[in-house]
Amino acid sequence: MDQRKLIRFQWRAHKLIWGMSGGRLGRRAAGIPVLELITIGRKSGLERQVLITYIDDGGVPALVGTNAGKDVDPAWVMNLRANPQAKARWDGKWHEVTAVELAGEDHERVWNKALAANSGFQTYKARLTRPVPIIRLSS
């Protein structure tokens, strides 16, 4: 089984456990905290839900858009660029959030935190020709 298929399978299982427990179980994946993000689809206008790991940036989640090494931005990134208003659940609580894409020193600071939390991010980045977007969610 290739790595992307394995990752998709693991996230599906994680999503099932998360959903059945109301977000009480599965708060971490590979040692990194997980949140549930609901965006509005940029094309469909429908709610789109995804579980994703995040980096704690001073009590605020920052999402790293590696897309498991795929050389296209994740759909959730493109949705947040089109409409930065979203909902997210972490630590068992729902939050209305606004997404801000980080650049410059802020991007570099959070990227270094991401690498310290999980060296797998560097493996993904090595496959990419695109920059890795980092999105901070503020409430």
Tab-separated table of C-alpha atoms in Angstrom:
chain	number	residue	atom	x	y	z
A	1	MET	CA	0.000	0.000	0.000
A	2	ASP	CA	1.507	3.357	-0.956
A	3	GLN	CA	1.988	5.979	1.734
A	4	ARG	CA	-0.832	8.304	0.584
A	5	LYS	CA	-3.359	5.430	0.612
A	6	LEU	CA	-2.199	4.405	4.072
A	7	ILE	CA	-2.537	7.978	5.336
A	8	ARG	CA	-6.056	8.260	3.857
A	9	PHE	CA	-7.052	4.975	5.519
A	10	GLN	CA	-5.663	6.112	8.880
A	11	TRP	CA	-7.505	9.454	8.652
A	12	ARG	CA	-10.785	7.699	7.759
A	13	ALA	CA	-10.430	5.483	10.832
A	14	HIS	CA	-9.502	8.508	12.924
A	15	LYS	CA	-12.538	10.411	11.613
A	16	LEU	CA	-14.827	7.499	12.522
A	17	ILE	CA	-13.497	7.375	16.093
A	18	TRP	CA	-13.637	11.177	16.368
A	19	GLY	CA	-17.216	11.309	15.133
A	20	MET	CA	-18.493	8.434	17.277
A	21	SER	CA	-16.985	10.018	20.394
A	22	GLY	CA	-18.120	13.573	19.649
A	23	GLY	CA	-14.490	14.673	19.347
A	24	ARG	CA	-13.533	13.316	22.778
A	25	LEU	CA	-11.306	10.554	21.378
A	26	GLY	CA	-8.606	11.040	18.784
A	27	ARG	CA	-7.479	14.487	19.864
A	28	ARG	CA	-3.940	13.661	18.742
A	29	ALA	CA	-2.412	11.990	15.681
A	30	ALA	CA	1.285	11.138	15.533
A	31	GLY	CA	1.684	13.147	18.745
A	32	ILE	CA	0.218	16.329	17.216
A	33	PRO	CA	-3.147	17.806	18.264
A	34	VAL	CA	-6.095	17.392	15.898
A	35	LEU	CA	-9.020	19.668	15.160
A	36	GLU	CA	-12.165	19.427	13.088
A	37	LEU	CA	-12.443	22.178	10.492
A	38	ILE	CA	-15.616	23.108	8.649
A	39	THR	CA	-15.148	25.362	5.638
A	40	ILE	CA	-17.501	26.466	2.885
A	41	GLY	CA	-16.635	24.872	-0.452
A	42	ARG	CA	-15.353	27.517	-2.844
A	43	LYS	CA	-17.201	25.940	-5.791
A	44	SER	CA	-20.170	24.155	-4.203
A	45	GLY	CA	-21.005	26.591	-1.405
A	46	LEU	CA	-21.575	23.539	0.812
A	47	GLU	CA	-19.996	22.835	4.191
A	48	ARG	CA	-16.832	20.743	3.955
A	49	GLN	CA	-15.488	18.955	7.016
A	50	VAL	CA	-11.933	17.714	7.563
A	51	LEU	CA	-9.871	16.515	10.501
A	52	ILE	CA	-6.391	17.985	10.481
A	53	THR	CA	-3.386	18.229	12.755
A	54	TYR	CA	-2.382	21.649	13.959
A	55	ILE	CA	0.474	23.450	15.612
A	56	ASP	CA	-0.321	25.388	18.772
A	57	ASP	CA	0.786	28.952	18.108
A	58	GLY	CA	0.378	30.657	21.458
A	59	GLY	CA	-3.023	29.073	22.129
A	60	VAL	CA	-4.203	29.544	18.534
A	61	PRO	CA	-4.171	26.700	15.986
A	62	ALA	CA	-1.995	26.978	12.890
A	63	LEU	CA	-2.658	24.502	10.076
A	64	VAL	CA	0.129	23.282	7.785
A	65	GLY	CA	-0.981	22.610	4.208
A	66	THR	CA	1.447	19.907	3.091
A	67	ASN	CA	-1.381	17.740	1.664
A	68	ALA	CA	0.759	14.686	2.554
A	69	GLY	CA	3.302	15.691	-0.077
A	70	LYS	CA	0.871	16.133	-2.969
A	71	ASP	CA	1.954	19.015	-5.196
A	72	VAL	CA	-1.355	20.883	-4.974
A	73	ASP	CA	-2.732	22.855	-2.042
A	74	PRO	CA	-5.284	20.989	0.068
A	75	ALA	CA	-8.940	21.778	-0.679
A	76	TRP	CA	-9.389	23.249	2.808
A	77	VAL	CA	-6.654	25.827	2.062
A	78	MET	CA	-8.322	26.869	-1.188
A	79	ASN	CA	-11.701	27.037	0.575
A	80	LEU	CA	-10.289	29.279	3.319
A	81	ARG	CA	-8.647	31.560	0.762
A	82	ALA	CA	-12.052	31.997	-0.906
A	83	ASN	CA	-13.914	32.408	2.400
A	84	PRO	CA	-11.788	32.807	5.550
A	85	GLN	CA	-14.771	32.411	7.902
A	86	ALA	CA	-15.007	28.859	9.269
A	87	LYS	CA	-15.844	26.724	12.292
A	88	ALA	CA	-13.335	24.581	14.148
A	89	ARG	CA	-13.527	22.213	17.097
A	90	TRP	CA	-10.498	21.591	19.237
A	91	ASP	CA	-10.236	20.551	22.857
A	92	GLY	CA	-13.910	19.566	22.667
A	93	LYS	CA	-15.182	23.107	21.956
A	94	TRP	CA	-16.503	24.724	18.780
A	95	HIS	CA	-15.073	28.090	17.715
A	96	GLU	CA	-16.068	30.544	15.000
A	97	VAL	CA	-12.735	31.360	13.365
A	98	THR	CA	-11.174	33.579	10.744
A	99	ALA	CA	-8.316	32.141	8.714
A	100	VAL	CA	-5.181	34.174	8.038
A	101	GLU	CA	-2.453	32.818	5.768
A	102	LEU	CA	0.944	33.411	7.321
A	103	ALA	CA	3.911	34.865	5.455
A	104	GLY	CA	7.462	35.956	6.209
A	105	GLU	CA	8.748	35.606	9.754
A	106	ASP	CA	5.420	34.306	11.106
A	107	HIS	CA	5.373	31.544	8.487
A	108	GLU	CA	8.983	30.602	9.238
A	109	ARG	CA	8.388	30.567	13.016
A	110	VAL	CA	5.366	28.247	12.755
A	111	TRP	CA	7.091	26.076	10.130
A	112	ASN	CA	9.975	25.539	12.573
A	113	LYS	CA	7.465	24.593	15.295
A	114	ALA	CA	5.866	22.130	12.869
A	115	LEU	CA	9.232	20.515	12.105
A	116	ALA	CA	9.987	20.201	15.815
A	117	ALA	CA	6.599	18.550	16.374
A	118	ASN	CA	6.849	16.125	13.434
A	119	SER	CA	9.810	15.676	11.090
A	120	GLY	CA	7.396	14.166	8.548
A	121	PHE	CA	6.576	17.701	7.438
A	122	GLN	CA	10.099	18.000	6.008
A	123	THR	CA	9.614	14.739	4.074
A	124	TYR	CA	6.423	16.143	2.531
A	125	LYS	CA	8.048	19.490	1.716
A	126	ALA	CA	10.904	17.745	-0.102
A	127	ARG	CA	8.365	16.393	-2.628
A	128	LEU	CA	6.806	19.782	-3.349
A	129	THR	CA	7.513	22.484	-5.894
A	130	ARG	CA	4.881	24.752	-4.303
A	131	PRO	CA	5.291	26.711	-1.056
A	132	VAL	CA	3.659	25.123	1.994
A	133	PRO	CA	0.786	27.330	3.171
A	134	ILE	CA	0.324	27.827	6.885
A	135	ILE	CA	-3.076	29.068	8.013
A	136	ARG	CA	-3.664	30.542	11.477
A	137	LEU	CA	-7.190	30.344	12.890
A	138	SER	CA	-8.180	33.190	15.154
A	139	SER	CA	-11.470	33.484	16.995
